[in-house]
Coordinates of C-alpha atoms and ligand atoms in Angstrom, one line a residue:
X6 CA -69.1 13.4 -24.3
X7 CA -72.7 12.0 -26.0
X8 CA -73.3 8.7 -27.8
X9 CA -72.5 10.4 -30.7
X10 CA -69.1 11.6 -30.0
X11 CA -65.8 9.1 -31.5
X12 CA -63.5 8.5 -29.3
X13 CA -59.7 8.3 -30.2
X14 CA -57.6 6.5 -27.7
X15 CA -54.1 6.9 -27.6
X16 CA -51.7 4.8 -25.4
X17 CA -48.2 3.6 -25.9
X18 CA -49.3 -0.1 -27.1
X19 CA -51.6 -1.0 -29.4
X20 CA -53.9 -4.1 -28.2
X21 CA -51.4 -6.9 -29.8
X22 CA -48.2 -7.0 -31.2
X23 CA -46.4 -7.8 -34.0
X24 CA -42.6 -9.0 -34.1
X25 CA -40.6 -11.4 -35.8
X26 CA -40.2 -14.8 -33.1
X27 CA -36.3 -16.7 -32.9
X28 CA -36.9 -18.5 -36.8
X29 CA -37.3 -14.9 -38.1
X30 CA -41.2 -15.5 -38.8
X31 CA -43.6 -13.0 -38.3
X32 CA -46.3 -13.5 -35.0
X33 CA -49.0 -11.5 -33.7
X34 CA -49.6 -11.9 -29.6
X35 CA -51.9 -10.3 -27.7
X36 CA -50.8 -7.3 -25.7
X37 CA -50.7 -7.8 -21.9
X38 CA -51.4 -5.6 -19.2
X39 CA -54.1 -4.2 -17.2
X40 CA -54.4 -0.7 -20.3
X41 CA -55.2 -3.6 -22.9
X42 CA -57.8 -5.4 -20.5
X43 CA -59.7 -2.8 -19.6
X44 CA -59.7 -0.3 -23.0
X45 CA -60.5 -3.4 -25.3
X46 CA -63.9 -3.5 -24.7
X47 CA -64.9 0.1 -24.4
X48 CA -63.2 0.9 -27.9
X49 CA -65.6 -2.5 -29.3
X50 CA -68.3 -1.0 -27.8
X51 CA -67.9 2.4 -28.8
X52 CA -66.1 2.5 -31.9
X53 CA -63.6 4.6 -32.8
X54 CA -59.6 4.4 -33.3
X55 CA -56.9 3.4 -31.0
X56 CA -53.7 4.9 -31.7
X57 CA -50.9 3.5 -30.7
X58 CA -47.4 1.4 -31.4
X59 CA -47.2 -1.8 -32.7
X60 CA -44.9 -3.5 -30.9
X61 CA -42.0 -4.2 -33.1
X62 CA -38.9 -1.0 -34.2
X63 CA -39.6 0.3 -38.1
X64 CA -36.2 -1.4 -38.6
X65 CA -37.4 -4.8 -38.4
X66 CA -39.1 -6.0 -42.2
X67 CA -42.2 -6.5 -41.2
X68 CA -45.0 -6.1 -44.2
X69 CA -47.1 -3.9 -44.1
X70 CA -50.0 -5.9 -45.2
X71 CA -49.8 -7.9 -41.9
X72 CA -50.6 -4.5 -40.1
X73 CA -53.7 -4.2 -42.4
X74 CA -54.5 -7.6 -41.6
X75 CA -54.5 -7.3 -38.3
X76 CA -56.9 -4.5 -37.9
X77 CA -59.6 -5.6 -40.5
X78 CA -59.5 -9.1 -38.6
X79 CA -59.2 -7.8 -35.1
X80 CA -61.4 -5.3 -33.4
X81 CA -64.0 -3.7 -34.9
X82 CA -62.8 -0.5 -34.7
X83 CA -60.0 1.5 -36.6
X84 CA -56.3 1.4 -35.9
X85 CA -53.1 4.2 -36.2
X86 CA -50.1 3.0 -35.8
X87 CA -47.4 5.0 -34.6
X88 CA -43.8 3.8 -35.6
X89 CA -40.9 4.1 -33.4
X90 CA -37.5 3.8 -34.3
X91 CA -35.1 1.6 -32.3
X92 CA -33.4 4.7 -30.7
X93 CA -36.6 5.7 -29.8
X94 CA -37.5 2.9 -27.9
X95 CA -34.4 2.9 -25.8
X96 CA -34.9 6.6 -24.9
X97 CA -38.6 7.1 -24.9
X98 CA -40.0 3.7 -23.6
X99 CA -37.1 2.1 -21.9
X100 CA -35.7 5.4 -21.1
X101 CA -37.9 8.7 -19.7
X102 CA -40.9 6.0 -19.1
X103 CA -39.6 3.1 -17.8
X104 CA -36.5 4.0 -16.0
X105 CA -38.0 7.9 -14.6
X106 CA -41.6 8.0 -14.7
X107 CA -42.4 4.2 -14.0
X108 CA -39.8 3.7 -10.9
X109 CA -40.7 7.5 -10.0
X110 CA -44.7 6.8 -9.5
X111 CA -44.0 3.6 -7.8
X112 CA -42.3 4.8 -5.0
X113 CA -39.3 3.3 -6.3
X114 CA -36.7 6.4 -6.5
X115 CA -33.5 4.2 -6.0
X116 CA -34.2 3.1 -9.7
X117 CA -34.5 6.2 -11.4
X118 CA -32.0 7.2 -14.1
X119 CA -32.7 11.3 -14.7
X120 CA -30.9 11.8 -18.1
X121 CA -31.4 15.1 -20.1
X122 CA -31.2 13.0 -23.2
X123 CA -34.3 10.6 -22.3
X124 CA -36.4 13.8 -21.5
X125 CA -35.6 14.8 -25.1
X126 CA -36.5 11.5 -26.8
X127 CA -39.6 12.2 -24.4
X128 CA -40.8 15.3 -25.6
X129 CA -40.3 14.3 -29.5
X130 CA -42.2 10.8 -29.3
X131 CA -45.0 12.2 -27.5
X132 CA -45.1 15.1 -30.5
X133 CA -44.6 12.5 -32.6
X134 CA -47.8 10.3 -31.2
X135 CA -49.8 14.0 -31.3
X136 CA -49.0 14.3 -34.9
X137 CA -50.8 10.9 -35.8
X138 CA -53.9 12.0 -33.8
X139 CA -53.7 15.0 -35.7
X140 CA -53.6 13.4 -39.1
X141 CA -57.1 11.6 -38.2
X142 CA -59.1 13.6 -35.7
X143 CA -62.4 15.3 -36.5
X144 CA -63.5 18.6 -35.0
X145 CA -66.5 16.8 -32.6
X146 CA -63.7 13.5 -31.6
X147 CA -63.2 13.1 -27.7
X148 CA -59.2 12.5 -27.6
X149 CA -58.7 10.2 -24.6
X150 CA -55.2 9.8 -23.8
X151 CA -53.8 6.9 -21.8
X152 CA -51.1 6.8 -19.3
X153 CA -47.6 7.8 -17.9
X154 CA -45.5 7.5 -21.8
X155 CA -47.9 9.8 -22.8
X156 CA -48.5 12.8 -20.2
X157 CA -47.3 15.5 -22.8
X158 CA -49.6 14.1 -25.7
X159 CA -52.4 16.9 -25.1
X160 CA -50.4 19.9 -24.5
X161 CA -48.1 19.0 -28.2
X162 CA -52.1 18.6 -29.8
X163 CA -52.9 22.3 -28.3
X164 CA -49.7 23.5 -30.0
X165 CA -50.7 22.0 -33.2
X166 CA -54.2 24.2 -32.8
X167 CA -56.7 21.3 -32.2
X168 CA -59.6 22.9 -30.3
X169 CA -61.4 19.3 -29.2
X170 CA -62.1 18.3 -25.6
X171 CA -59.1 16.0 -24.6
X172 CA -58.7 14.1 -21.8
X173 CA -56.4 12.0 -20.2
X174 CA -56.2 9.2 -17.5
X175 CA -53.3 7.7 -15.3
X176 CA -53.7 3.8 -14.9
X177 CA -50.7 4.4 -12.8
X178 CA -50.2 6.0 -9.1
X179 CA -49.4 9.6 -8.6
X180 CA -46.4 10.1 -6.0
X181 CA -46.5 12.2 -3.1
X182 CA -44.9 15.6 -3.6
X183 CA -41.8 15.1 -1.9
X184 CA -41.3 12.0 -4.1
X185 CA -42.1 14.2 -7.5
X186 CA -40.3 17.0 -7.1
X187 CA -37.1 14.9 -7.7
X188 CA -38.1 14.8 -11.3
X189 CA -35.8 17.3 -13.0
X190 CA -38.8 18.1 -15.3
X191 CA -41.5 18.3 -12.7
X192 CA -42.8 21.8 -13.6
X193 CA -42.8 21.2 -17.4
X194 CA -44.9 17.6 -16.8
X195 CA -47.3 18.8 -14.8
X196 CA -47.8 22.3 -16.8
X197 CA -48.7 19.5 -19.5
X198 CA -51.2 17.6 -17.1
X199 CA -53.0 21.4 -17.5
X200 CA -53.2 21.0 -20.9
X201 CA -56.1 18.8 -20.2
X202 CA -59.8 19.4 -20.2
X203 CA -60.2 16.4 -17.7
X204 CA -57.8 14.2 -15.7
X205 CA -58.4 10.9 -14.2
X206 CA -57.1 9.3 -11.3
X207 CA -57.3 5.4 -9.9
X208 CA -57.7 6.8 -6.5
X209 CA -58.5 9.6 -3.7
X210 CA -54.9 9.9 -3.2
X211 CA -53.4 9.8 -6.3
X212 CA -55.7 12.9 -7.0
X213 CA -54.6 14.5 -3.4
X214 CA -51.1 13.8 -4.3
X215 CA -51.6 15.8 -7.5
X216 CA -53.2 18.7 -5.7
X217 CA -50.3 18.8 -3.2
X218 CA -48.2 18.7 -6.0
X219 CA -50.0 21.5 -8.3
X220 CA -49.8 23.9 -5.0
X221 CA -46.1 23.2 -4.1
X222 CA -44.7 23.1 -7.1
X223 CA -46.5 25.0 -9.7
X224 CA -48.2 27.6 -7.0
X225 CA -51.8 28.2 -9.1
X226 CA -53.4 31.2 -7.2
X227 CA -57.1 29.6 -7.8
X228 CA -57.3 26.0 -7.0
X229 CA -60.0 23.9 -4.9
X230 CA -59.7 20.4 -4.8
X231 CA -62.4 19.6 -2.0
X232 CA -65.4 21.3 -4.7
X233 CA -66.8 18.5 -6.4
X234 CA -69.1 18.2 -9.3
X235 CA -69.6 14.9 -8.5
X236 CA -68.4 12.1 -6.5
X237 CA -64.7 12.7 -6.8
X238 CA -64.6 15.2 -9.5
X239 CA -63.3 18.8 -8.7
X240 CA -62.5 21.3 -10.5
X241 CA -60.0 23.8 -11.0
X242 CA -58.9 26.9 -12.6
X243 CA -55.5 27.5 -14.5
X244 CA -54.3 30.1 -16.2
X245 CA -57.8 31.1 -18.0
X246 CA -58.7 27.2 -18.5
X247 CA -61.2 25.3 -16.5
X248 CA -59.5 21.8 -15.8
X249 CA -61.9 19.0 -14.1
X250 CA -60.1 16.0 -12.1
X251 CA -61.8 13.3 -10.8
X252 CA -61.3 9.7 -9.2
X253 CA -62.6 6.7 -11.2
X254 CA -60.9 3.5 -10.5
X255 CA -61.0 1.5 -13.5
X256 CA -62.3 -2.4 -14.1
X257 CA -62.7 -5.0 -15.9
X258 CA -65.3 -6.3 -18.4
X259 CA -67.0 -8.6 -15.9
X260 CA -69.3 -10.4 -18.0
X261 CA -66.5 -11.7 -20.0
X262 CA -64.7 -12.8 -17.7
X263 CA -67.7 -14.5 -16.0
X264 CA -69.1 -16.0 -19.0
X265 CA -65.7 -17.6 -20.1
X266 CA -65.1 -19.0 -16.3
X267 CA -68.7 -20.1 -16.2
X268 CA -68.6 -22.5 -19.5
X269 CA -68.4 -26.1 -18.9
X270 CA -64.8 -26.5 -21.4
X271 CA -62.9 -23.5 -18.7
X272 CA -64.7 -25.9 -15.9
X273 CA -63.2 -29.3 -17.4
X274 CA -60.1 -27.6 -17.6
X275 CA -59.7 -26.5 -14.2
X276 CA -60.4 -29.8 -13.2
X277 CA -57.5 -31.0 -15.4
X278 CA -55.1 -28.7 -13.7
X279 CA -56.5 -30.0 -10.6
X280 CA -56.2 -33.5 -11.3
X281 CA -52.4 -33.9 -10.0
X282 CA -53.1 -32.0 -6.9
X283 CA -57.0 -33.2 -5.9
X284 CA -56.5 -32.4 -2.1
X285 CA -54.0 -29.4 -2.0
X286 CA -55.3 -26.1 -2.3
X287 CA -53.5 -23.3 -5.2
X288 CA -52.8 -20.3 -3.9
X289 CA -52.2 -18.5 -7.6
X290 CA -50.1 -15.5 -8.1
X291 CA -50.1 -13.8 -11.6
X292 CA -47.8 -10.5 -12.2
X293 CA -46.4 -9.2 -14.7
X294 CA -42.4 -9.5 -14.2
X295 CA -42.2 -6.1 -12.1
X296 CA -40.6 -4.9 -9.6
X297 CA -43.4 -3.0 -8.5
X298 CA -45.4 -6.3 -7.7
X299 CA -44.2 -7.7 -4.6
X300 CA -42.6 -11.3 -6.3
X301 CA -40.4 -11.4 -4.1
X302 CA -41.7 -10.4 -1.1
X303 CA -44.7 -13.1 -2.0
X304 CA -42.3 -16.0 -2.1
X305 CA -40.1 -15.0 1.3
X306 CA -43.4 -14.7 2.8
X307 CA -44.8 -18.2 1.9
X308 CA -41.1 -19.3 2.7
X309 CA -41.6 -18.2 6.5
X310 CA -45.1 -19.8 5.9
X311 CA -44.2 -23.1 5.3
X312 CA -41.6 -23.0 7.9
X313 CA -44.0 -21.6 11.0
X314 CA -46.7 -23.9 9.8
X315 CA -45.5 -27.3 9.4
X316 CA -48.8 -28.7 9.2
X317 CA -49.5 -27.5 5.9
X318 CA -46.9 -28.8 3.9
X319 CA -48.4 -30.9 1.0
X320 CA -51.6 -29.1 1.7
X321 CA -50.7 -26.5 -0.2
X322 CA -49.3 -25.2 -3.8
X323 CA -48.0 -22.0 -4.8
X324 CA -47.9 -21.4 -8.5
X325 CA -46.8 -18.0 -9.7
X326 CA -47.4 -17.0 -13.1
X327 CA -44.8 -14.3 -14.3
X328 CA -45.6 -12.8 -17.9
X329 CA -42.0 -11.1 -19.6
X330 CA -42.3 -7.7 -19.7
X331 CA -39.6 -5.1 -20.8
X332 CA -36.5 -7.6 -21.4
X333 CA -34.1 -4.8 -22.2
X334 CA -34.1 -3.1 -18.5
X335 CA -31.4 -4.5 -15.9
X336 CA -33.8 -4.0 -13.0
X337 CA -36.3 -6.3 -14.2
X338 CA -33.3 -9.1 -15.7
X339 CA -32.1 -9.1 -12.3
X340 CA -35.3 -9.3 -10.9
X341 CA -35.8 -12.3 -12.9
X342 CA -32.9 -13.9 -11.9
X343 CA -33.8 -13.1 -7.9
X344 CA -37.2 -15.1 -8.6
X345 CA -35.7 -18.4 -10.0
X346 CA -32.7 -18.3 -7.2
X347 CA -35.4 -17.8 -4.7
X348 CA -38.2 -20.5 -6.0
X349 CA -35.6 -23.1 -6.4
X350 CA -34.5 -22.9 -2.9
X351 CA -37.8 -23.1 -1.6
X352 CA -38.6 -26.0 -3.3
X353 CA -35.2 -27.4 -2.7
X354 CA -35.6 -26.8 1.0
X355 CA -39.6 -28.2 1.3
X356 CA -40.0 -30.2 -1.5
X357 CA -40.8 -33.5 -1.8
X358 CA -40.6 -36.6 -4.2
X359 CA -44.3 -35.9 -4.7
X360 CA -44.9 -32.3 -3.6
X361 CA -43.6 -29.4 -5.0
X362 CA -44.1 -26.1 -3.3
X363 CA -43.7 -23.3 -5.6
X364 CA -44.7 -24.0 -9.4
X365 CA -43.1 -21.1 -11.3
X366 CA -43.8 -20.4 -14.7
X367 CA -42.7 -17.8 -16.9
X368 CA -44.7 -16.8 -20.0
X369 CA -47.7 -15.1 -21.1
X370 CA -51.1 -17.7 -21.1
X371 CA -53.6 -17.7 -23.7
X372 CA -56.7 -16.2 -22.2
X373 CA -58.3 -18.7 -21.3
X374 CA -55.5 -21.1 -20.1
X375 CA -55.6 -18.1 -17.5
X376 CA -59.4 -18.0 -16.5
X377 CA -59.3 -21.9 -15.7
X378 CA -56.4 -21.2 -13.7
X379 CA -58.2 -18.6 -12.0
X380 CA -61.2 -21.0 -11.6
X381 CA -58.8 -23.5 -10.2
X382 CA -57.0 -22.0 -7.8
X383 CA -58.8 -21.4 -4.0
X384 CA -56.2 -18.6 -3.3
X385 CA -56.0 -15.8 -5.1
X386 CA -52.7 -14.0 -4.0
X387 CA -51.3 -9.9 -5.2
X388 CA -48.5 -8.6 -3.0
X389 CA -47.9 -5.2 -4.9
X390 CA -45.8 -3.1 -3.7
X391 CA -47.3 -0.2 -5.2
X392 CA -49.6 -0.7 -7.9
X393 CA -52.5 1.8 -9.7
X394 CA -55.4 -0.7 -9.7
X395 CA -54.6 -4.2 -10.3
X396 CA -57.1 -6.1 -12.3
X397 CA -56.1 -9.7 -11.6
X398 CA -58.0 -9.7 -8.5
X399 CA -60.9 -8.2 -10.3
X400 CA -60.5 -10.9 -12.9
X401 CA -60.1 -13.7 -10.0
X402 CA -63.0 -12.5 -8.2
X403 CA -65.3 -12.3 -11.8
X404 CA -64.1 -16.3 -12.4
X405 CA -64.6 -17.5 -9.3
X406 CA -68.1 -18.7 -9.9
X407 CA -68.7 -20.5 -7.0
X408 CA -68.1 -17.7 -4.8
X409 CA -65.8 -20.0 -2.2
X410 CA -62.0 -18.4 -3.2
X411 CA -60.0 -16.0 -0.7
X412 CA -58.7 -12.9 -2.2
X413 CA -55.4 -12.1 -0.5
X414 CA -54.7 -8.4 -1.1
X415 CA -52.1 -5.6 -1.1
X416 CA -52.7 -2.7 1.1
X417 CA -51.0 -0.9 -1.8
X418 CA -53.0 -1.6 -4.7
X419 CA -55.4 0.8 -5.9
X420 CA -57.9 -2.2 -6.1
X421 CA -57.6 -2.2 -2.1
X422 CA -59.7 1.2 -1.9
X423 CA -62.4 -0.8 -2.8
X424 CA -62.2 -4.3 -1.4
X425 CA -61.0 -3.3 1.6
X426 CA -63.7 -5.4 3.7
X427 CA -63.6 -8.3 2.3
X428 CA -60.6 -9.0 0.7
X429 CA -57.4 -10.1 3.4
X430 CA -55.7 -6.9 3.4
X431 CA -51.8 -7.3 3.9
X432 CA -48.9 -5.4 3.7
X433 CA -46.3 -6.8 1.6
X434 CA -43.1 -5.3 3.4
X435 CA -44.7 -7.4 6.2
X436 CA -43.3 -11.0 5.6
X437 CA -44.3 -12.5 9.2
X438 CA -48.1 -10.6 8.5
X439 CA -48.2 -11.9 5.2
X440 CA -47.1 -15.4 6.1
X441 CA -49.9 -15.4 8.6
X442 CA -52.6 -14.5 6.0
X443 CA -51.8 -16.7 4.0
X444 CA -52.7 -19.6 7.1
X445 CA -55.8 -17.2 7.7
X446 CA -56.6 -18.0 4.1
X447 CA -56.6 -21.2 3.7
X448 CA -58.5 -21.9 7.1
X449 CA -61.1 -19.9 6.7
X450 CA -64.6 -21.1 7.5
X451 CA -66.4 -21.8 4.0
X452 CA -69.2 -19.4 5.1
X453 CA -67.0 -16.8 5.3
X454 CA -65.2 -17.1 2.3
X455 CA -68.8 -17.4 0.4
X456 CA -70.1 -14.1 1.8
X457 CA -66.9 -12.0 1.1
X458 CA -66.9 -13.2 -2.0
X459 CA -70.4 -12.8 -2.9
X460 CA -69.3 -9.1 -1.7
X461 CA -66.2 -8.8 -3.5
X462 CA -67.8 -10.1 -7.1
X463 CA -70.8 -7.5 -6.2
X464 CA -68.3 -4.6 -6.6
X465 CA -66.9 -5.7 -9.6
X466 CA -69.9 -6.7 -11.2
X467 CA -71.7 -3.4 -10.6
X468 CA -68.5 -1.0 -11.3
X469 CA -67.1 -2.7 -14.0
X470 CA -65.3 -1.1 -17.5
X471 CA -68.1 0.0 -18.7
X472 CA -69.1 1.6 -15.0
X473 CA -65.6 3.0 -15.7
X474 CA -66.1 4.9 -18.8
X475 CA -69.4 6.4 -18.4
X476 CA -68.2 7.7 -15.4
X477 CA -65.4 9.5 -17.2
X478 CA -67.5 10.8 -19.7
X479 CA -70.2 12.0 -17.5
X480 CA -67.3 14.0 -15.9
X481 CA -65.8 15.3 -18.8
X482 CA -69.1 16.8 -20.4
X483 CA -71.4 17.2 -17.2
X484 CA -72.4 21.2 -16.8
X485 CA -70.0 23.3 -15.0
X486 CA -71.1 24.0 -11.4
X487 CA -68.5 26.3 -9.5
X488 CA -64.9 26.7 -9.3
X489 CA -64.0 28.3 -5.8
X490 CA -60.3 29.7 -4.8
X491 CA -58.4 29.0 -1.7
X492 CA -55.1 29.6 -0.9
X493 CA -51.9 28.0 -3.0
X494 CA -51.6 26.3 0.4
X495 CA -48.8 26.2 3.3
X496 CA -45.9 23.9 4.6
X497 CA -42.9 23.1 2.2
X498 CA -42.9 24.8 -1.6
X499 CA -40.7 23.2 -3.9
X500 CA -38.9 25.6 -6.4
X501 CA -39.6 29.0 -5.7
X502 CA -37.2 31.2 -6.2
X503 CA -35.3 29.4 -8.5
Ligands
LIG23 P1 -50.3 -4.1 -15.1 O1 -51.2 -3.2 -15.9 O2 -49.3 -3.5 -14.3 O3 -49.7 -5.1 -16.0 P2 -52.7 -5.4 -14.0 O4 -52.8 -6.3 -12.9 O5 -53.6 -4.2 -13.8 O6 -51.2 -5.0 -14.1 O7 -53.0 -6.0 -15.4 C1 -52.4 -7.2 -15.8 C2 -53.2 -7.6 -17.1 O8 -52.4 -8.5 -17.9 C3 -54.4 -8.4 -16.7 O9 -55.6 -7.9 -17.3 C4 -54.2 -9.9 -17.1 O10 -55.3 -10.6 -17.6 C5 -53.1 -9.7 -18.2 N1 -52.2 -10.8 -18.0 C6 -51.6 -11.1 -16.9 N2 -50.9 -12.3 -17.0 C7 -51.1 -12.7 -18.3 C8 -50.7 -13.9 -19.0 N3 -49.9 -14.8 -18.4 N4 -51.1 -14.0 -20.2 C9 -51.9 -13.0 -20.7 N5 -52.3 -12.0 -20.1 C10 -51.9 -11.8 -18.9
LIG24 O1 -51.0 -0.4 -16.7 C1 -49.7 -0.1 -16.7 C2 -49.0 -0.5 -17.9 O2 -47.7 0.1 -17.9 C3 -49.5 -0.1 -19.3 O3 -49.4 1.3 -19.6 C4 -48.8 -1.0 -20.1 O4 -49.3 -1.2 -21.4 C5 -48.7 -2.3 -19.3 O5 -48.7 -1.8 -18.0 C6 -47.6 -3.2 -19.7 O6 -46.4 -2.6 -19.9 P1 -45.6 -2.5 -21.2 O7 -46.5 -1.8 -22.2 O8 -44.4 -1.7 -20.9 O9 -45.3 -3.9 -21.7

């Protein structure tokens, strides 16, 4: 992939999105989520076109104009929108992705709903997104395609004869095999995954996972994944095709996020937010509503904290940002409601006339409303449960320019691969450990705290988005070295003969 290539990304969501708010008036809002963060800036930088849905059903009277608008004003680069219907939505998004593929990745199996009808829905919208790319590719394009709603993308664009390199990358974990092969259409996703001239991974395991699930499950005579072309890339061999999969754990854009944290109006407002609250310390938790991201867990563990460490009360503040995200599922409703039962008994049970415990808030924040929170808050805290990367501790650790805030840090984030040193590793199941940490956290020596996060910033400053990228494309274009075979492998093979 040279300088010269275009790129075409294509992911479920476009970077915003456009809907009608409660008086019927048409908005445009940012789209959130860790796909938008990161791919933003490499499409500015690169040019190109992102194609992608634009948040609102082709039912709802939206004009057309507005889309137009949109794009001229926004980006800098082109935009394809890709309509869905409202049907569509409920099978495709809130169907076969959210409620098989999402809860199936995240070690989450109890909430998996495997109807035959979503898979269908599945299979059309992602022939459906191919078609756009279709309608706008050129021969010499690099067709990057982006996440779990869109694994069958490439293989529909090889049926439709389009001979470019295509590649595509998970943002989200790949399960172990004896988690996968529950999926009723295991063979037929990952005979798609082939499709593929390269595959990325967030981590070493999610790209062992896939192996293990490649030899158990689709039984390839050649396959090797310990050659590597280069750190973390291997490559394989698949029916007559030459597939390479590497590991490249994605960022942020670091400078942005530095730059906006370091200007003197982000600093002011921190200090607002601070004003109320001069001598208590923010410990700051910011997830998107999910399951997946340890809420819950995070409030029962600063629950058993502020009742085995008395001492801290009023020393302390918890505020946990929760952005909406996918309304129309009953997991995340109820999760919702779970939250609010659980902060208001907290601060029922601790509060007092001038201390509030837990500060809950549920919305999405302006940008930079966010970074001075960042900025303001001492504790930075992620509890996920499972999670492919997690770039709010990356964009914590980028805004915290005076390199004294603790990073408090899920064992099962992707991010945790790389901050393992110097971030306080915890496991979220946990509660008592986590509790503790939190104590650890807010004690700890201001020495300490400066040199692991002088470490922690140093990682994210040097492998940031744009680390990211180039590392992708390197891998996708880089000379072929070897391709060895070994055997399809031993222990448990699902599906044969069947
Ligand atoms: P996920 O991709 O699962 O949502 P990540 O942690 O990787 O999780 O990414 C979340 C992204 O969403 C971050 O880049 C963050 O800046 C953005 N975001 C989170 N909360 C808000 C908010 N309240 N308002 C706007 N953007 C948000
Ligand atoms: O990074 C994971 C991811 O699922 C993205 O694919 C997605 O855009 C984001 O989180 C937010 O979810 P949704 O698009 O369902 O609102």
């Amino acid at each position: 992939m040279g300088k010269n290539n275009t790129i075409v990304i294509v992911s479920n969501r476009l970077p915003f999105i456009l809907g009608k708010n409660k008086n019927g008036k048409t908005e445009v809002k940012k789209g959130a989520g860790g796909l938008v963060t990161a791919m933003a800036p490499v499409l500015k930088n690169r040019k190109g076109t992102w194609v992608g849905w634009p948040g609102y059903v082709e039912e709802t009277d939206i004009d057309d104009n507005l889309l137009a608008a949109v794009e001229s004003e926004a980006t800098g680069y082109r935009v394809q929108p890709v309509m869905l219907s409202a049907e569509e939505l409920k099978m495709y998004y809130e169907g076969f992705s959210n409620s098989i593929i999402w809860p199936l990745f995240h070690d989450s199996t109890d909430k998996c709903v495997f109807l035959p009808d979503y898979w269908q829905s599945y299979k059309k919208v992602n022939r459906k997104f191919a078609s756009s790319v279709a309608q706008i590719a050129r021969p010499s394009d690099f067709l990057w395609v982006h996440d779990y709603q869109l694994i069958l993308v490439g293989e529909h664009l090889r049926k439709m004869s389009l001979k470019n390199r295509i590649g595509f990358f998970l943002h989200i974990p790949f399960p172990p095999v004896d988690t996968f092969a529950r999926c009723p259409w295991r063979k037929e996703i990952l005979s798609a995954m082939l499709e593929y001239d390269i595959l990325g991974f967030q981590t070493a395991q999610d790209k062992h996972n896939f192996f293990e699930c490649l030899k158990q499950i689709l039984h390839p005579p050649r396959i090797d994944p310990k050659v590597e072309l280069a750190k973390g890339v291997s490559e394989l061999f698949f029916a007559g095709k030459r597939i390479r999969i590497g590991v490249f754990p994605i960022s942020i854009d670091f400078n942005e996020f530095f730059l906006t944290a370091r200007e003197s109006k982000t600093q002011q407002r921190a200090v607002e937010m601070r004003k109320s609250r001069p001598e208590t310390m923010i410990i700051l938790g910011v997830d998107r509503l999910d399951y997946t991201k340890g809420i819950l867990e995070k409030l029962q563990a600063f629950r058993l904290f502020l009742t085995l460490f008395p001492t801290a009360h009023k020393k302390i503040h918890f505020i946990q940002l929760v952005v909406p995200s996918r309304r129309e599922i009953t997991a995340y409703v109820e999760l919702k409601y779970r939250i609010e039962q659980l902060v208001g008994e907290i601060n029922g049970k601790f509060g007092l006339h001038d201390w509030l415990p837990v500060q809950y808030m549920f919305r999405s924040l302006e940008r930079n409303e966010l970074i001075s929170l960042y900025r303001a808050s001492e504790i930075a805290f992620v509890a996920s449960l499972k999670d492919g990367m997690n770039l709010i501790c990356k964009e914590y650790c980028a805004c915290n320019v005076d390199e004294q805030g603790v990073l408090i840090l899920s064992e099962f984030t992707g991010a945790a691969d790389q901050f393992k040193r110097d971030a306080i590793l915890i496991n979220p199941h946990d509660i008592e450990g986590t509790a503790r940490a939190i104590y650890r956290a807010m004690n700890m020596p201001v020495e300490e705290r400066k040199r692991r996060m002088h470490n922690l910033r140093t990682i994210v400053a040097s492998k940031d988005v744009f680390w990211w990228v180039n590392g992708f494309f390197d891998a996708a274009s880089k000379k072929i070295l070897s391709c060895v075979e070994i055997d399809p492998g031993q222990g448990k093979v699902f599906g044969t003969g069947v």
